[in-house]
Coordinates of C-alpha atoms in Angstrom, one line a residue:
X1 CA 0.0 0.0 0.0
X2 CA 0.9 3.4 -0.5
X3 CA 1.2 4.4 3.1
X4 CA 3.8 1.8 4.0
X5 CA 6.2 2.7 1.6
X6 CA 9.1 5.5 2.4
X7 CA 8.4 8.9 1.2
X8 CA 10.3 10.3 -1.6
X9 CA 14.0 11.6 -0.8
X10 CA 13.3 15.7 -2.0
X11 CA 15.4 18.7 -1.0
X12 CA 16.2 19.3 2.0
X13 CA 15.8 23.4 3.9
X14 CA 17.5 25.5 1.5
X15 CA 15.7 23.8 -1.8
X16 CA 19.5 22.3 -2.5
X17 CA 19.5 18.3 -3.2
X18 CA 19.9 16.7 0.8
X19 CA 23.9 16.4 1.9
X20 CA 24.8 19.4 -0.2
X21 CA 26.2 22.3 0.9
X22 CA 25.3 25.8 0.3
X23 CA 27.5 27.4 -2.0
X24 CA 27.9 31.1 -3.3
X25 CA 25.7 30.6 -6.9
X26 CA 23.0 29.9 -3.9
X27 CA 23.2 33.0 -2.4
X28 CA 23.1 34.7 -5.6
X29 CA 20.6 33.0 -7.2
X30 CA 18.1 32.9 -4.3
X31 CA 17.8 36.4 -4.9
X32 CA 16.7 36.8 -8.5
X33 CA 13.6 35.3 -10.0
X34 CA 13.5 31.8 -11.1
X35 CA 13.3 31.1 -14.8
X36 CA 9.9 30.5 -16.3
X37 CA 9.2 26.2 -17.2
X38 CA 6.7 25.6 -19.9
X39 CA 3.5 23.4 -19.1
X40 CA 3.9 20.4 -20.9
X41 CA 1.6 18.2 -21.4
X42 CA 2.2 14.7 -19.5
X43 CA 1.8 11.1 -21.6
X44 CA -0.2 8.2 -20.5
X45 CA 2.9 6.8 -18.8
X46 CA 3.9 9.4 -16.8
X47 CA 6.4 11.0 -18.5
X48 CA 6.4 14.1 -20.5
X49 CA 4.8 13.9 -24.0
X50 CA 7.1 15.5 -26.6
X51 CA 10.2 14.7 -24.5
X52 CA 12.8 12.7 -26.2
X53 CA 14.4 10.0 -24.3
X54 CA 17.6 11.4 -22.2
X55 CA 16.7 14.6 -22.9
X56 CA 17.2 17.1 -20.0
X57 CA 14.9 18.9 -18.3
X58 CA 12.8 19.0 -15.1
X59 CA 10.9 16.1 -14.7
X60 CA 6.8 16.7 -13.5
X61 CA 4.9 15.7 -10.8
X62 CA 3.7 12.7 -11.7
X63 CA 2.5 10.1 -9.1
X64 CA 5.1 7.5 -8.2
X65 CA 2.6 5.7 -7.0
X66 CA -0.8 4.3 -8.5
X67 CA -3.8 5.9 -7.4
X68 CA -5.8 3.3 -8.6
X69 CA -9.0 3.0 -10.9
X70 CA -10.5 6.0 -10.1
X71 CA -7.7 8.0 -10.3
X72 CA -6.7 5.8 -13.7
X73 CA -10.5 7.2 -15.0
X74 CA -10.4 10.5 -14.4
X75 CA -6.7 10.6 -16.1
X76 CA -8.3 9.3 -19.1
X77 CA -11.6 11.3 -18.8
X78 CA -9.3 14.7 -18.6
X79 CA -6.8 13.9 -21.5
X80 CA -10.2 13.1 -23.6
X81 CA -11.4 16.5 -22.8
X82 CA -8.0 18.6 -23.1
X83 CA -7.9 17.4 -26.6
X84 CA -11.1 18.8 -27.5
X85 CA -12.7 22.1 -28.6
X86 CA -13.3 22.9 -24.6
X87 CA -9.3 22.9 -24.0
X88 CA -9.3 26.5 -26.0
X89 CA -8.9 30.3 -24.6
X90 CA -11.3 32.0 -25.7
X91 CA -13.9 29.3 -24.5
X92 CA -12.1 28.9 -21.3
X93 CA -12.1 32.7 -20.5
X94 CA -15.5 33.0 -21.7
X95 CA -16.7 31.0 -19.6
X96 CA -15.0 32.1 -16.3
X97 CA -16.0 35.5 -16.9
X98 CA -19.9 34.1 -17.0
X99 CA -19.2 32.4 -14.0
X100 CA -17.7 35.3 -12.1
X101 CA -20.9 37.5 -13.5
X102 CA -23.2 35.4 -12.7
X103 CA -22.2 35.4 -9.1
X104 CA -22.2 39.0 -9.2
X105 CA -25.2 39.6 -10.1
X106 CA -26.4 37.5 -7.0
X107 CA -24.5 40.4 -5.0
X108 CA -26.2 43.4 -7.0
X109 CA -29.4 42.6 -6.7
X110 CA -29.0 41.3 -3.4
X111 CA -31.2 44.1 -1.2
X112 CA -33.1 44.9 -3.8
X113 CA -34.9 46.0 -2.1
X114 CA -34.8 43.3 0.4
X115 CA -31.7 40.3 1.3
X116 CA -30.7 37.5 -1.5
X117 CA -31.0 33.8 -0.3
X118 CA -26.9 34.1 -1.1
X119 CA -25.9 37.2 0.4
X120 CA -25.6 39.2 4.1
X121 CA -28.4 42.0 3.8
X122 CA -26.2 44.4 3.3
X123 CA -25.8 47.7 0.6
X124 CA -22.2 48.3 -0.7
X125 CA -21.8 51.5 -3.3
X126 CA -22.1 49.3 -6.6
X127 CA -25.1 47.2 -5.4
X128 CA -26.8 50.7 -3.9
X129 CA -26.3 52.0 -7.8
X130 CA -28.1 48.7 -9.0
X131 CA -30.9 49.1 -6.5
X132 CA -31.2 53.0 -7.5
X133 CA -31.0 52.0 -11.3
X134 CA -34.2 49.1 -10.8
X135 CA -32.1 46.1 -10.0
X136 CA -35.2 43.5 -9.1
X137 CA -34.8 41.1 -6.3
X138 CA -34.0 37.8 -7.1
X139 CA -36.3 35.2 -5.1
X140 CA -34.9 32.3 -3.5
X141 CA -35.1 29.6 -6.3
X142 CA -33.6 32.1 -8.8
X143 CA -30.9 33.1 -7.0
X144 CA -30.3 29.8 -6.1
X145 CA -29.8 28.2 -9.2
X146 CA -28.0 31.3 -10.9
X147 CA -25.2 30.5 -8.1
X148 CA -25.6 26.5 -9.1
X149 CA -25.1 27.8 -12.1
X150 CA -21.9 30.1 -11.8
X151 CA -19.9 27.7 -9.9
X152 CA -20.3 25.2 -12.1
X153 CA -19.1 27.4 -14.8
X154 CA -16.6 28.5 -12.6
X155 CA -15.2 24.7 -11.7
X156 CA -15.3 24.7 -15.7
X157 CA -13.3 27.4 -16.9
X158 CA -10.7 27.2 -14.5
X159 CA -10.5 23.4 -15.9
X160 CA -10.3 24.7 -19.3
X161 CA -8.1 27.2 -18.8
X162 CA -5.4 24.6 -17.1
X163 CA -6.2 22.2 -20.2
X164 CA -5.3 25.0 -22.7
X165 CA -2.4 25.7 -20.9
X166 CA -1.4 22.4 -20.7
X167 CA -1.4 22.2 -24.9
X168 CA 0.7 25.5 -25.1
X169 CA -1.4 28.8 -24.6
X170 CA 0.9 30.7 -22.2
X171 CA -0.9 34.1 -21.9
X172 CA 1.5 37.1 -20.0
X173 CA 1.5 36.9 -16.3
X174 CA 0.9 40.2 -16.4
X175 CA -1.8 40.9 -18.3
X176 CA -3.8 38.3 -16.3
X177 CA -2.4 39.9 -13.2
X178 CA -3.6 43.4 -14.8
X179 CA -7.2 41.8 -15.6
X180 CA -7.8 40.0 -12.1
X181 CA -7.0 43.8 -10.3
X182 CA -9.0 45.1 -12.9
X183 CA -11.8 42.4 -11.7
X184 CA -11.1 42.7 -8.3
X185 CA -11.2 46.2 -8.0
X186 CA -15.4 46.3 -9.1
X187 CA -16.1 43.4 -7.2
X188 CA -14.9 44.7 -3.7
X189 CA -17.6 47.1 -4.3
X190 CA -20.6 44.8 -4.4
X191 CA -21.9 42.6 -1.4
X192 CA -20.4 40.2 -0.4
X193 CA -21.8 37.0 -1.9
X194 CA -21.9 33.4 -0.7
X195 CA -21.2 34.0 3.0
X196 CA -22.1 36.1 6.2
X197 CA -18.6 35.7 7.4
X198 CA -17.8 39.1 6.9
X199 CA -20.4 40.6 8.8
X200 CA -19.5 38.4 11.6
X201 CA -16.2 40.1 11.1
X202 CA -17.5 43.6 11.4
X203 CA -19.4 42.9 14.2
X204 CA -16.0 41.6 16.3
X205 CA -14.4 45.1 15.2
X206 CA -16.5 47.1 15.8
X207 CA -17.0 45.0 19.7
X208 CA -13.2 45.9 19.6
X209 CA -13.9 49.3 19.2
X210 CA -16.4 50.1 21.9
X211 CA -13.4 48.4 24.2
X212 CA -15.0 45.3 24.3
X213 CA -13.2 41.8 23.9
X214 CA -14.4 40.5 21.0
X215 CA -13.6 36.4 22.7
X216 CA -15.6 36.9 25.4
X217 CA -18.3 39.8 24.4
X218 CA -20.9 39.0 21.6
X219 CA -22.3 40.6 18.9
X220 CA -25.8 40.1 20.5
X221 CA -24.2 42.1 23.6
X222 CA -23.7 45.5 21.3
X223 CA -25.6 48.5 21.9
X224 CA -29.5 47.9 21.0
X225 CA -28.7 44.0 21.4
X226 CA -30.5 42.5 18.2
X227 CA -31.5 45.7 16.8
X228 CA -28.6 47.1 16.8
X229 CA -27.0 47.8 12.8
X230 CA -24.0 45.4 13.3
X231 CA -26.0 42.6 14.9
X232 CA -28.9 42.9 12.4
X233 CA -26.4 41.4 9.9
X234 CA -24.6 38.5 11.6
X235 CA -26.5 35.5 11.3
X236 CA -28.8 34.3 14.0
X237 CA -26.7 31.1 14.5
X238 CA -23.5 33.3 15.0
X239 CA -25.1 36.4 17.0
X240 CA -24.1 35.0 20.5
X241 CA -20.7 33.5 19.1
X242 CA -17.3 35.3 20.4
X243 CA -14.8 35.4 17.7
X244 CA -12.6 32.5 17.3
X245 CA -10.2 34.2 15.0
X246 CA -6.4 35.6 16.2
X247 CA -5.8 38.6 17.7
X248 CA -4.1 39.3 14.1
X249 CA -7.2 39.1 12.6
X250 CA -9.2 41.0 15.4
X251 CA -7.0 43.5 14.4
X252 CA -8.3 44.4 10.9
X253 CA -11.6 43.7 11.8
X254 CA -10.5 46.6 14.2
X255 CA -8.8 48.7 11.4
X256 CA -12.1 48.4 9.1
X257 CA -14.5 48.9 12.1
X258 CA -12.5 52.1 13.4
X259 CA -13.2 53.7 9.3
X260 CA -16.9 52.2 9.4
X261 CA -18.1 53.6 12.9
X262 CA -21.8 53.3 13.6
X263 CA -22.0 52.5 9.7
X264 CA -21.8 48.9 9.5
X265 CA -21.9 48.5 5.1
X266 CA -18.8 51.3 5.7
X267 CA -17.2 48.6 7.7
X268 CA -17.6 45.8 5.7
X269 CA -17.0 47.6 2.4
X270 CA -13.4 48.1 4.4
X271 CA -12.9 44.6 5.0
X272 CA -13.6 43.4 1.0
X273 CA -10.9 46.1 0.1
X274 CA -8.6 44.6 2.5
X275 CA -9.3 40.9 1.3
X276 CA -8.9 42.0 -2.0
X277 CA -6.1 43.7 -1.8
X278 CA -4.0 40.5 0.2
X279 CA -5.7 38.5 -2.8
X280 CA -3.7 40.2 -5.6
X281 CA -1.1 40.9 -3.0
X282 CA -0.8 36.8 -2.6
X283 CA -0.9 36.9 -7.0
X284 CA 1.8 39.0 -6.5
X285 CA 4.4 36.8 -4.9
X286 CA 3.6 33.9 -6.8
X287 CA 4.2 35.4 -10.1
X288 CA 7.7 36.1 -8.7
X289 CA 8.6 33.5 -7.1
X290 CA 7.0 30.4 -9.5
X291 CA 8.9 28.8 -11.9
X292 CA 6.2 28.9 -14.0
X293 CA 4.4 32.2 -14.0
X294 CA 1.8 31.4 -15.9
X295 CA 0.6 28.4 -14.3
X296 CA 0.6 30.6 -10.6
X297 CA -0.9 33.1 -12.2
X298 CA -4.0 31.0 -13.9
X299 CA -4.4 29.0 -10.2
X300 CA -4.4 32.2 -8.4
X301 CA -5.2 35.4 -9.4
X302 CA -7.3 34.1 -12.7
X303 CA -8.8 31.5 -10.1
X304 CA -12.7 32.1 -10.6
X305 CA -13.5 29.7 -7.5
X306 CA -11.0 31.7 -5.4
X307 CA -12.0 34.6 -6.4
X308 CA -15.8 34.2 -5.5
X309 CA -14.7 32.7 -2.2
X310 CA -12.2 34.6 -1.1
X311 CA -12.9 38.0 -2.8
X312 CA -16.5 37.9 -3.4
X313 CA -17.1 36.7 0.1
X314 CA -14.4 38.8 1.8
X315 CA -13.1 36.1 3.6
X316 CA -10.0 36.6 6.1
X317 CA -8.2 33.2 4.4
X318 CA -7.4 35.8 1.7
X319 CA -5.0 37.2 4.4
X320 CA -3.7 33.6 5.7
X321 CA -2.9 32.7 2.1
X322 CA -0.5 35.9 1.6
X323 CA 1.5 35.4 4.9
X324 CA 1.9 31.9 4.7
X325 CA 3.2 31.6 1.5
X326 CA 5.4 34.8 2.4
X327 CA 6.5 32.1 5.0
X328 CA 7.1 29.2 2.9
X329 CA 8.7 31.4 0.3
X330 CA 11.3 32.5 2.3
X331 CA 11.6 29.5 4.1
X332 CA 12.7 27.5 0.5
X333 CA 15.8 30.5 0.0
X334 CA 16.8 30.1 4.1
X335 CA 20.3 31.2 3.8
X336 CA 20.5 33.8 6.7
X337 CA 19.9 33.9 10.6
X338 CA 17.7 36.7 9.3
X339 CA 15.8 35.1 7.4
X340 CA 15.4 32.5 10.0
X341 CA 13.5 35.4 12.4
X342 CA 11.3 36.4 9.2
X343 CA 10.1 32.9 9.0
X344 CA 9.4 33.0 12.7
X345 CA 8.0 36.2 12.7
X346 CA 5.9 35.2 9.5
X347 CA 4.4 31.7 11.2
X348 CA 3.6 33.7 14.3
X349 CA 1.7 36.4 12.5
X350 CA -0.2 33.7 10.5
X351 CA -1.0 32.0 13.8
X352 CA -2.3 35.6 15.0
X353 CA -4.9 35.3 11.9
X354 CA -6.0 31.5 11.8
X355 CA -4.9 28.2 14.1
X356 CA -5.0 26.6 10.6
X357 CA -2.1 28.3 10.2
X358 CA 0.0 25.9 12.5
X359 CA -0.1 23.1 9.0
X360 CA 2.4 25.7 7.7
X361 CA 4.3 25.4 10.5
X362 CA 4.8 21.8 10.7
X363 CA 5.5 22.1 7.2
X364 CA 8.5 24.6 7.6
X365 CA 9.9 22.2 10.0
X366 CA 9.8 18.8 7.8
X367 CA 12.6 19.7 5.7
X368 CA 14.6 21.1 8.7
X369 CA 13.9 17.6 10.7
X370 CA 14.9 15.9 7.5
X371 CA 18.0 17.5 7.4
X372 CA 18.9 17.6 11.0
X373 CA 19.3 21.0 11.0
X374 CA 18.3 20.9 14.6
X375 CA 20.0 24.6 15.5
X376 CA 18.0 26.1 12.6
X377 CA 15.0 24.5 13.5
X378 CA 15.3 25.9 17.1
X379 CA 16.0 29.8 15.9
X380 CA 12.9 29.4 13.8
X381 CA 10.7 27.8 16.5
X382 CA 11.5 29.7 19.0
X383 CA 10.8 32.8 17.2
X384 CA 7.7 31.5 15.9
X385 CA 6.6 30.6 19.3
X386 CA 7.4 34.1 20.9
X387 CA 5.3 35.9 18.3
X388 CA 2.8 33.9 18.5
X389 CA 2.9 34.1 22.6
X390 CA 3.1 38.0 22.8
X391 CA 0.1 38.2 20.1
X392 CA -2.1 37.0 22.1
X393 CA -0.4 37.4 25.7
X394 CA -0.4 41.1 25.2
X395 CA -3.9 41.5 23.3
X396 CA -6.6 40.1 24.5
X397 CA -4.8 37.8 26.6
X398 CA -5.5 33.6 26.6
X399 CA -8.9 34.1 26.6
X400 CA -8.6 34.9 22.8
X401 CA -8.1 30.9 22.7
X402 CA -11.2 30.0 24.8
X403 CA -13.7 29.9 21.9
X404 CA -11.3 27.6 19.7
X405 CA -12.4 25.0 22.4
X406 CA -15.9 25.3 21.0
X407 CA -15.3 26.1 17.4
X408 CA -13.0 22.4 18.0
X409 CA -16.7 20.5 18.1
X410 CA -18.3 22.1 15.1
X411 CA -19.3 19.4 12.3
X412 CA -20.9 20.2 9.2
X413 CA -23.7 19.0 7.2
X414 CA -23.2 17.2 4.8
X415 CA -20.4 15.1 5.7
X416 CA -20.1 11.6 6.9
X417 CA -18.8 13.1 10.6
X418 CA -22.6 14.8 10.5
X419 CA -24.2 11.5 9.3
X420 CA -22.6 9.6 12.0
X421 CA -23.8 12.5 14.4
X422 CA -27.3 12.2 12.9
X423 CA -27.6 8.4 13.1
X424 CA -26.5 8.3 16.5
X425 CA -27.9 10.9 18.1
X426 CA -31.6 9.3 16.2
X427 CA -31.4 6.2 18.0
X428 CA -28.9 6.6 20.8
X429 CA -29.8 10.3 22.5
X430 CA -28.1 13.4 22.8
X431 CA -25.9 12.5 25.5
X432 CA -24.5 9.6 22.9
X433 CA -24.1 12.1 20.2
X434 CA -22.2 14.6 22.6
X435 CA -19.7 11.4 23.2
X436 CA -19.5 10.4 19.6
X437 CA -18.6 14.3 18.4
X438 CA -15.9 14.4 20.9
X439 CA -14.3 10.9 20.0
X440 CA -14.5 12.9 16.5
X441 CA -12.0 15.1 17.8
X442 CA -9.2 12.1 18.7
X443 CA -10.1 10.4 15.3
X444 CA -10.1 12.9 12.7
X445 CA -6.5 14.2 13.0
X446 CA -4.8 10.8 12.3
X447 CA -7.1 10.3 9.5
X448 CA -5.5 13.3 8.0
X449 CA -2.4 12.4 8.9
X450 CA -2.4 9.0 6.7
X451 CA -4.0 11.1 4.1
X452 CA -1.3 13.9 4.0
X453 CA 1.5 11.3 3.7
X454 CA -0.6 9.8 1.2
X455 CA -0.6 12.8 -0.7
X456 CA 2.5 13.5 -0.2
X457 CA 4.0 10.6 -1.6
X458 CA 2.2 11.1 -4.6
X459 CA 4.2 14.3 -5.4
X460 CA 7.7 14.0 -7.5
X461 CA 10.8 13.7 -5.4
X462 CA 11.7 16.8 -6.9
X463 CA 8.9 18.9 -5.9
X464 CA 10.6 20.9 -2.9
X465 CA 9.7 19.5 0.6
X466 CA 8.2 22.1 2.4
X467 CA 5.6 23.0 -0.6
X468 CA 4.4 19.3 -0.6
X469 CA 4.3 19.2 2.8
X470 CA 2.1 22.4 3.3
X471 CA 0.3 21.0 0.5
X472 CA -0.4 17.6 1.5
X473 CA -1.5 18.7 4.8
X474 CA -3.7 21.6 4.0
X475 CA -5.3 19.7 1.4
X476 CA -6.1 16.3 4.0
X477 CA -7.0 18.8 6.7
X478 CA -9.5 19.9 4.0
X479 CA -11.0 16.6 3.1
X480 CA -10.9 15.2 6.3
X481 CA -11.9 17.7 9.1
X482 CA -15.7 17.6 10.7
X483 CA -16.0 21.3 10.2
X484 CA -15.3 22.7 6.9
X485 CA -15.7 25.3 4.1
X486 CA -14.5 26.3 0.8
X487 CA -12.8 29.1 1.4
X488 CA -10.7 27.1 3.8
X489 CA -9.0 25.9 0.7
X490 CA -6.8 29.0 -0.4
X491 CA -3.3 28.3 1.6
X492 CA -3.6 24.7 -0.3
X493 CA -4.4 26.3 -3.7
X494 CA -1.5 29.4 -2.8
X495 CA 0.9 26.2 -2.6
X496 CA -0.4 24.3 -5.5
X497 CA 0.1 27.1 -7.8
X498 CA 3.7 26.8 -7.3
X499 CA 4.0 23.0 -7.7
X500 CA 4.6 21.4 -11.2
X501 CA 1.7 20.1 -13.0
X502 CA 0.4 17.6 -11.0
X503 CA -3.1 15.3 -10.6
X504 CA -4.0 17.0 -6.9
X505 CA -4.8 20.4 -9.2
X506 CA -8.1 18.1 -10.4
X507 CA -8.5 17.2 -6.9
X508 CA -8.7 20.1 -5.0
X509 CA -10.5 21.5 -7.8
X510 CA -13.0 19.0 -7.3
X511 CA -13.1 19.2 -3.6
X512 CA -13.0 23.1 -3.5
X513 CA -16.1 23.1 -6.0
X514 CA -17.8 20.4 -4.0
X515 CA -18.3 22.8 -1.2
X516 CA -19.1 25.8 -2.8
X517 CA -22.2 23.8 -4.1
X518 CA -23.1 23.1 -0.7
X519 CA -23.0 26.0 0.9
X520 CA -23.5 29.5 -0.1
X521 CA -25.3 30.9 2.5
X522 CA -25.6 34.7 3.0
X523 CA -26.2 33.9 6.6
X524 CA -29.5 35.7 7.4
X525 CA -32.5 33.9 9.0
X526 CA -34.6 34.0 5.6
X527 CA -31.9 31.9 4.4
X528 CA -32.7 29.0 6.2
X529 CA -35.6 27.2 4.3
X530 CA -33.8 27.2 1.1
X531 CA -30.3 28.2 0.8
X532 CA -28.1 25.3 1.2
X533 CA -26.2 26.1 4.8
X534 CA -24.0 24.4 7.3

């Protein structure tokens, strides 16, 4: 079986082949852009198509390993399809943009003139325009099935576009860069789509900004309790709920809530900015750093799922992606003790944001464990751990960590952890279900254990150890957790995108599309009959 075999020998810290010793060409190199690969397409053995035998060149990320008849399907199913008239730009653009539309126009006509089944009721300047220029409200069913719709097209195009890559349409980094600000820039200004996560957001900044602490104080406890303009927007499940979010985080909730005031759209309208600007920021650094551009570029910033989820929606994993592969970037061209404290520094911060963010950290550490650079892996621990200490120590103190014991027993519907929940709690009691969901807690992490060395065997050996590590195990924690969202996805996708071509891409494509279907909730209370919800 795949799990008992040993993983593949890869680099080791410094992205150098393991035993080898830095040399100068490594300092100099580590500082200039790496040269751009072309995607080729793979052949049905696993090696390149087109590729003479001998010939030189770096060698993809096929699986080493079978994945079996499934995987052997879907292979086939995909080189059918990138040979046909679907694998072409024009299509494959077309049909992203319709996807991204279509999603938008869930968030323009959104309070017109009263909340969307698929958004938070709230009016941000390009939606009020729509609304002032006769935008009608979209019922339930509509607006339903135009977001079934738009995802799906989303899924698509991004497929497409990867397949017409793949058979040698290699448009400028830059002008999809240019396009996806250009994108990004209009769609900060409509409302936030698909979640109500952002108005939980405002509502912990602006608890922040009255003085309150936003892990112990909730947004039912503001001013007015459930009339109050802040609270009218969270959803009822999430109205007594602290935040369970890092002080980092808390912050620009903070920041946004300190422009918004008493205005609560002003505050939110602040946080899609933000979100939108780490987004491209995140684009950024990719196209930079990648080896291929292109490829980082198409599975980021021209990325129509990620850009519904985590622009569209506004969602703070926007900000987790950017420092954690700022982290992981810097952490693959480790020459310098200072550049040993920026990792540190960079792990805590992203531990101030999200507790998610700790995958990176074991991560960052694999290749230093492999290597037995124990010293190393002390400076860049302990940093890591003092940041992360005083970010919370000297903000709101431990209790910030108090509702992570909650948010711990959260499962979601539909999953097989919520089945189990069901099934039990149907013919066993509550008191059975509240033992079952906590033995969730002790089995579900060495699920995704196996499953991250899984996927991480099924990377090349010379696909550098810390990106396949972050990879593997933000992509299991993804599959495999009891509690889980799509926008959860973005520090696997930030690390896919500078991987080689590999067969996770359809994976996590899949997975990430999976459950944006199921749940697209705007997160008010006339939600509840028909949009699909956690």
């Amino acid at each position: 079986m795949a799990l008992l075999v040993d993983p593949p020998q890869r680099d080791n810290a410094a992205g150098r082949p393991a035993g080898e010793p830095p040399t100068a060409k490594d300092a100099v190199t580590a500082t200039l852009p790496l040269p751009v690969l072309p995607e080729l397409e793979p052949g049905t053995d696993g090696t390149t198509a087109g590729r003479g035998a001998g010939t030189a060149g770096p060698r993809l990320a096929e699986p080493p390993i079978t994945g079996g008849k499934v995987e052997d399907l879907m292979g086939r199913l995909i080189r059918v399809l990138s040979h046909s008239p679907l694998a072409r730009p024009l299509p494959a653009v077309i049909l992203t943009v319709l996807g991204i539309v279509g999603v938008a126009i869930n968030g323009l006509c959104a309070t017109a003139p009263q909340p969307s089944v698929a958004t938070p009721p709230v009016l941000l300047p390009l939606t009020s325009v729509a609304r002032n220029l006769g935008a009608r409200h979209l019922n339930d069913v509509l607006a339903n099935v135009i977001m079934y719709v738009s995802i799906a097209l989303c899924c698509l195009g991004l497929a497409m576009m990867l397949w017409a890559n793949s058979r040698g349409w290699s448009p400028s980094p830059r002008k999809i860069f240019a396009a996806a600000a250009g994108a990004v820039a209009v769609l900060v200004n409509i409302t936030p789509v698909g979640s109500g996560d952002v108005a939980s957001y405002a509502a912990y900044g602006r608890i922040a900004a009255l003085g309150h602490n936003p892990y112990t104080f909730t947004p039912l406890m503001l001013p007015g309790g459930g009339s109050n303009p802040y609270t009218m927007i969270v959803g009822v499940k999430w109205q007594n709920t602290p935040s369970d979010y890092g002080p980092v985080a808390t912050w620009t909730h903070l920041l946004a809530a300190l422009v918004g005031g008493e205005r609560a759209w002003l505050t939110i309208w602040m946080l899609m900015i933000m979100m939108g600007a780490a987004f491209l920021a995140t684009g950024y650094v990719l196209v930079r750093t990648a080896e291929n551009p292109v490829r980082a570029a198409l599975l980021w910033v021209a990325n129509p799922i990620l850009i519904m989820e985590l622009v569209m929606g506004g969602h703070l994993d926007a900000l987790l992606a950017l420092v954690a592969i700022a982290a992981v970037v810097l952490a693959r061209r480790c020459l310098r003790i200072w550049h040993e404290v920026g990792i540190g520094v960079l792990v805590g911060i992203a531990g101030g944001i999200k507790i998610n963010a700790a995958f990176v950290a074991v991560a960052i550490a694999i290749p230093l464990i492999h290597d037995r650079a124990w010293a190393r892996l002390a400076r860049i621990g302990a940093v890591a751990g003092v940041t992360t200490f005083c970010l919370y120590a000297f903000s709101y103190g431990l209790t910030a960590l108090k509702p992570l014991r909650d948010a711990s027993a959260y499962v979601i519907s539909p999953t097989l952890w919520r089945l189990t929940q069901v099934t039990v709690q149907h013919y066993y009691g509550d008191h059975a279900m509240a033992t079952v969901t906590s033995t969730f807690g002790y089995i579900w992490p060495p699920l995704m254990l196996l499953l991250a060395w899984y996927l991480y065997n099924r990377l090349s050996p010379d696909v550098p150890t810390v990106l396949a590590a972050t990879c593997a195990l933000t992509f299991a924690w993804m599959v495999v957790a009891p509690w889980q969202l799509p926008w959860y996805s973005s520090v696997a996708w930030v690390t896919l995108a500078l991987l080689p071509r590999n067969s996770l891409t359809r994976w996590l494509t899949i997975a990430t599309g999976t459950l944006a279907f199921m749940h697209f909730n705007g997160g008010h209370p006339t939600n509840m009959p028909t949009g699909p919800t956690p």
